[in-house]
Amino acid sequence: MNNQQTAADSPELETSGLYIREDIMEKTRQLAGLISNSEEIIHFQKAEQMIQSHERVQSLISQIKKKQKEVVAFESLRNQKMVAKIEAEMAELQQELDDIPLVGDYQESQVEINDLLQMVVSAIYSTVSEKIHVESGKDSPPASCGD
């Protein structure tokens, strides 16, 4: 009798994991499709397009980025007086940017998307944890063989 196993003789366990992983990835793609078509994502994309085409918003963002580079340069020169001056200018620009209603809407939509994604992650984690009793410590091994 030949003791060598062939690929055909291998237990199904080796390949079933691959099928399960493929199923998980397919379900993930489906879930991503649902999320990308959600009201939150659609609202965010519209707000993002409006932000990108808004000249004043883009000008303020560019000015803030320029000021950030200036701060880094003056910090490397250890010129705290100029750093403080430029940071104050940046704060004014940031406040002007934040006062534009479109920017607030955009930021709010980012928070909504984050909340949606956190909810999905939490739901998956909770469901998996319930199935394998991870957090609750259920079905943990006894402290000794006599327990």
PDB file of C-alpha atoms in Angstrom:
ATOM      1  CA  MET A   1       0.000   0.000   0.000  1.00  0.00           C
ATOM      2  CA  ASN A   2       1.362   3.433  -0.960  1.00  0.00           C
ATOM      3  CA  ASN A   3       1.569   5.888   1.982  1.00  0.00           C
ATOM      4  CA  GLN A   4       2.066   8.972  -0.202  1.00  0.00           C
ATOM      5  CA  GLN A   5      -0.966  11.187  -0.596  1.00  0.00           C
ATOM      6  CA  THR A   6      -1.790  12.858  -3.856  1.00  0.00           C
ATOM      7  CA  ALA A   7      -3.491  16.232  -4.224  1.00  0.00           C
ATOM      8  CA  ALA A   8      -6.741  14.386  -4.902  1.00  0.00           C
ATOM      9  CA  ASP A   9      -6.394  12.573  -1.555  1.00  0.00           C
ATOM     10  CA  SER A  10      -5.867  15.820   0.409  1.00  0.00           C
ATOM     11  CA  PRO A  11      -8.587  16.698   2.873  1.00  0.00           C
ATOM     12  CA  GLU A  12     -11.098  19.309   1.768  1.00  0.00           C
ATOM     13  CA  LEU A  13     -10.099  21.503   4.695  1.00  0.00           C
ATOM     14  CA  GLU A  14      -7.099  22.849   2.790  1.00  0.00           C
ATOM     15  CA  THR A  15      -9.129  24.278  -0.083  1.00  0.00           C
ATOM     16  CA  SER A  16     -12.332  25.149   1.753  1.00  0.00           C
ATOM     17  CA  GLY A  17     -10.561  28.062   3.418  1.00  0.00           C
ATOM     18  CA  LEU A  18      -9.849  29.491  -0.007  1.00  0.00           C
ATOM     19  CA  TYR A  19     -13.502  29.277  -0.958  1.00  0.00           C
ATOM     20  CA  ILE A  20     -14.573  30.914   2.285  1.00  0.00           C
ATOM     21  CA  ARG A  21     -12.010  33.688   1.774  1.00  0.00           C
ATOM     22  CA  GLU A  22     -13.315  34.240  -1.788  1.00  0.00           C
ATOM     23  CA  ASP A  23     -16.889  34.360  -0.438  1.00  0.00           C
ATOM     24  CA  ILE A  24     -15.843  36.921   2.171  1.00  0.00           C
ATOM     25  CA  MET A  25     -14.151  39.051  -0.472  1.00  0.00           C
ATOM     26  CA  GLU A  26     -17.222  38.860  -2.720  1.00  0.00           C
ATOM     27  CA  LYS A  27     -19.499  39.893   0.144  1.00  0.00           C
ATOM     28  CA  THR A  28     -17.052  42.713   0.931  1.00  0.00           C
ATOM     29  CA  ARG A  29     -17.294  43.972  -2.645  1.00  0.00           C
ATOM     30  CA  GLN A  30     -21.093  43.825  -2.414  1.00  0.00           C
ATOM     31  CA  LEU A  31     -21.068  45.723   0.880  1.00  0.00           C
ATOM     32  CA  ALA A  32     -18.687  48.324  -0.581  1.00  0.00           C
ATOM     33  CA  GLY A  33     -21.106  48.752  -3.488  1.00  0.00           C
ATOM     34  CA  LEU A  34     -24.003  49.316  -1.106  1.00  0.00           C
ATOM     35  CA  ILE A  35     -22.011  51.820   0.916  1.00  0.00           C
ATOM     36  CA  SER A  36     -20.776  53.696  -2.160  1.00  0.00           C
ATOM     37  CA  ASN A  37     -24.376  54.113  -3.301  1.00  0.00           C
ATOM     38  CA  SER A  38     -25.596  55.271   0.113  1.00  0.00           C
ATOM     39  CA  GLU A  39     -27.162  58.675   0.656  1.00  0.00           C
ATOM     40  CA  GLU A  40     -24.177  59.730   2.801  1.00  0.00           C
ATOM     41  CA  ILE A  41     -21.624  58.962   0.080  1.00  0.00           C
ATOM     42  CA  ILE A  42     -23.673  60.611  -2.655  1.00  0.00           C
ATOM     43  CA  HIS A  43     -24.089  63.741  -0.521  1.00  0.00           C
ATOM     44  CA  PHE A  44     -20.346  63.785   0.223  1.00  0.00           C
ATOM     45  CA  GLN A  45     -19.417  63.456  -3.448  1.00  0.00           C
ATOM     46  CA  LYS A  46     -21.684  66.365  -4.390  1.00  0.00           C
ATOM     47  CA  ALA A  47     -20.232  68.517  -1.610  1.00  0.00           C
ATOM     48  CA  GLU A  48     -16.708  67.564  -2.655  1.00  0.00           C
ATOM     49  CA  GLN A  49     -17.374  68.570  -6.266  1.00  0.00           C
ATOM     50  CA  MET A  50     -18.766  71.898  -5.093  1.00  0.00           C
ATOM     51  CA  ILE A  51     -15.734  72.480  -2.850  1.00  0.00           C
ATOM     52  CA  GLN A  52     -13.352  71.702  -5.696  1.00  0.00           C
ATOM     53  CA  SER A  53     -15.076  74.141  -8.041  1.00  0.00           C
ATOM     54  CA  HIS A  54     -15.464  76.940  -5.450  1.00  0.00           C
ATOM     55  CA  GLU A  55     -12.759  79.511  -6.230  1.00  0.00           C
ATOM     56  CA  ARG A  56     -12.704  81.203  -2.820  1.00  0.00           C
ATOM     57  CA  VAL A  57     -12.486  77.895  -0.961  1.00  0.00           C
ATOM     58  CA  GLN A  58      -9.635  76.719  -3.180  1.00  0.00           C
ATOM     59  CA  SER A  59      -7.840  80.053  -2.762  1.00  0.00           C
ATOM     60  CA  LEU A  60      -8.107  79.856   1.034  1.00  0.00           C
ATOM     61  CA  ILE A  61      -6.861  76.253   1.043  1.00  0.00           C
ATOM     62  CA  SER A  62      -3.875  77.257  -1.100  1.00  0.00           C
ATOM     63  CA  GLN A  63      -3.078  80.194   1.183  1.00  0.00           C
ATOM     64  CA  ILE A  64      -3.276  77.982   4.273  1.00  0.00           C
ATOM     65  CA  LYS A  65      -0.954  75.395   2.704  1.00  0.00           C
ATOM     66  CA  LYS A  66       1.516  78.152   1.804  1.00  0.00           C
ATOM     67  CA  LYS A  67       1.405  79.471   5.370  1.00  0.00           C
ATOM     68  CA  GLN A  68       2.002  75.954   6.723  1.00  0.00           C
ATOM     69  CA  LYS A  69       5.189  75.730   4.649  1.00  0.00           C
ATOM     70  CA  GLU A  70       6.258  79.136   5.908  1.00  0.00           C
ATOM     71  CA  VAL A  71       5.736  78.001   9.507  1.00  0.00           C
ATOM     72  CA  VAL A  72       7.930  74.947   8.914  1.00  0.00           C
ATOM     73  CA  ALA A  73      10.633  77.129   7.380  1.00  0.00           C
ATOM     74  CA  PHE A  74      10.617  79.627  10.253  1.00  0.00           C
ATOM     75  CA  GLU A  75      10.553  76.817  12.820  1.00  0.00           C
ATOM     76  CA  SER A  76      13.701  75.393  11.262  1.00  0.00           C
ATOM     77  CA  LEU A  77      15.260  78.872  11.617  1.00  0.00           C
ATOM     78  CA  ARG A  78      14.014  78.974  15.228  1.00  0.00           C
ATOM     79  CA  ASN A  79      12.209  82.256  14.589  1.00  0.00           C
ATOM     80  CA  GLN A  80       9.287  81.939  17.014  1.00  0.00           C
ATOM     81  CA  LYS A  81       8.129  85.510  16.428  1.00  0.00           C
ATOM     82  CA  MET A  82       7.500  84.842  12.729  1.00  0.00           C
ATOM     83  CA  VAL A  83       6.006  81.420  13.517  1.00  0.00           C
ATOM     84  CA  ALA A  84       3.483  83.040  15.854  1.00  0.00           C
ATOM     85  CA  LYS A  85       2.667  85.751  13.297  1.00  0.00           C
ATOM     86  CA  ILE A  86       2.080  83.246  10.494  1.00  0.00           C
ATOM     87  CA  GLU A  87       0.067  80.920  12.742  1.00  0.00           C
ATOM     88  CA  ALA A  88      -2.211  83.862  13.579  1.00  0.00           C
ATOM     89  CA  GLU A  89      -2.638  84.564   9.866  1.00  0.00           C
ATOM     90  CA  MET A  90      -3.422  80.883   9.292  1.00  0.00           C
ATOM     91  CA  ALA A  91      -6.034  80.956  12.042  1.00  0.00           C
ATOM     92  CA  GLU A  92      -7.749  83.913  10.341  1.00  0.00           C
ATOM     93  CA  LEU A  93      -7.731  82.133   6.986  1.00  0.00           C
ATOM     94  CA  GLN A  94      -9.027  78.944   8.602  1.00  0.00           C
ATOM     95  CA  GLN A  95     -11.837  80.853  10.307  1.00  0.00           C
ATOM     96  CA  GLU A  96     -12.814  82.453   7.001  1.00  0.00           C
ATOM     97  CA  LEU A  97     -12.819  79.008   5.397  1.00  0.00           C
ATOM     98  CA  ASP A  98     -14.880  77.519   8.226  1.00  0.00           C
ATOM     99  CA  ASP A  99     -17.427  80.346   7.908  1.00  0.00           C
ATOM    100  CA  ILE A 100     -18.321  79.295   4.360  1.00  0.00           C
ATOM    101  CA  PRO A 101     -21.508  77.181   4.658  1.00  0.00           C
ATOM    102  CA  LEU A 102     -20.392  74.814   1.902  1.00  0.00           C
ATOM    103  CA  VAL A 103     -17.286  73.917   3.907  1.00  0.00           C
ATOM    104  CA  GLY A 104     -19.370  73.117   6.981  1.00  0.00           C
ATOM    105  CA  ASP A 105     -21.659  70.939   4.868  1.00  0.00           C
ATOM    106  CA  TYR A 106     -18.633  69.131   3.423  1.00  0.00           C
ATOM    107  CA  GLN A 107     -17.134  68.540   6.871  1.00  0.00           C
ATOM    108  CA  GLU A 108     -20.470  67.322   8.206  1.00  0.00           C
ATOM    109  CA  SER A 109     -20.764  64.849   5.340  1.00  0.00           C
ATOM    110  CA  GLN A 110     -17.274  63.540   6.176  1.00  0.00           C
ATOM    111  CA  VAL A 111     -18.418  62.911   9.761  1.00  0.00           C
ATOM    112  CA  GLU A 112     -21.551  61.107   8.501  1.00  0.00           C
ATOM    113  CA  ILE A 113     -19.449  58.825   6.293  1.00  0.00           C
ATOM    114  CA  ASN A 114     -17.087  58.089   9.162  1.00  0.00           C
ATOM    115  CA  ASP A 115     -20.057  57.270  11.401  1.00  0.00           C
ATOM    116  CA  LEU A 116     -21.490  54.951   8.734  1.00  0.00           C
ATOM    117  CA  LEU A 117     -18.186  53.115   8.323  1.00  0.00           C
ATOM    118  CA  GLN A 118     -17.712  52.846  12.097  1.00  0.00           C
ATOM    119  CA  MET A 119     -21.222  51.404  12.391  1.00  0.00           C
ATOM    120  CA  VAL A 120     -20.424  48.769   9.744  1.00  0.00           C
ATOM    121  CA  VAL A 121     -17.124  47.843  11.386  1.00  0.00           C
ATOM    122  CA  SER A 122     -18.784  47.622  14.818  1.00  0.00           C
ATOM    123  CA  ALA A 123     -21.604  45.465  13.464  1.00  0.00           C
ATOM    124  CA  ILE A 124     -19.153  43.060  11.831  1.00  0.00           C
ATOM    125  CA  TYR A 125     -16.994  42.925  14.951  1.00  0.00           C
ATOM    126  CA  SER A 126     -19.991  42.319  17.218  1.00  0.00           C
ATOM    127  CA  THR A 127     -21.385  39.594  15.003  1.00  0.00           C
ATOM    128  CA  VAL A 128     -18.059  37.789  14.710  1.00  0.00           C
ATOM    129  CA  SER A 129     -17.411  38.168  18.450  1.00  0.00           C
ATOM    130  CA  GLU A 130     -20.799  36.645  19.258  1.00  0.00           C
ATOM    131  CA  LYS A 131     -20.070  33.697  16.992  1.00  0.00           C
ATOM    132  CA  ILE A 132     -16.687  32.944  18.525  1.00  0.00           C
ATOM    133  CA  HIS A 133     -17.266  34.369  22.037  1.00  0.00           C
ATOM    134  CA  VAL A 134     -14.152  36.535  21.873  1.00  0.00           C
ATOM    135  CA  GLU A 135     -14.745  39.383  24.288  1.00  0.00           C
ATOM    136  CA  SER A 136     -16.998  37.760  26.852  1.00  0.00           C
ATOM    137  CA  GLY A 137     -14.559  35.022  27.777  1.00  0.00           C
ATOM    138  CA  LYS A 138     -17.206  32.339  27.264  1.00  0.00           C
ATOM    139  CA  ASP A 139     -16.002  28.866  26.451  1.00  0.00           C
ATOM    140  CA  SER A 140     -12.603  29.670  27.873  1.00  0.00           C
ATOM    141  CA  PRO A 141     -10.505  26.715  28.980  1.00  0.00           C
ATOM    142  CA  PRO A 142     -10.561  25.782  32.668  1.00  0.00           C
ATOM    143  CA  ALA A 143      -7.738  27.043  34.900  1.00  0.00           C
ATOM    144  CA  SER A 144      -6.725  23.467  35.651  1.00  0.00           C
ATOM    145  CA  CYS A 145      -7.662  19.986  34.492  1.00  0.00           C
ATOM    146  CA  GLY A 146      -9.747  19.435  37.619  1.00  0.00           C
ATOM    147  CA  ASP A 147     -12.115  22.385  36.919  1.00  0.00           C
TER     148      ASP A 147
END
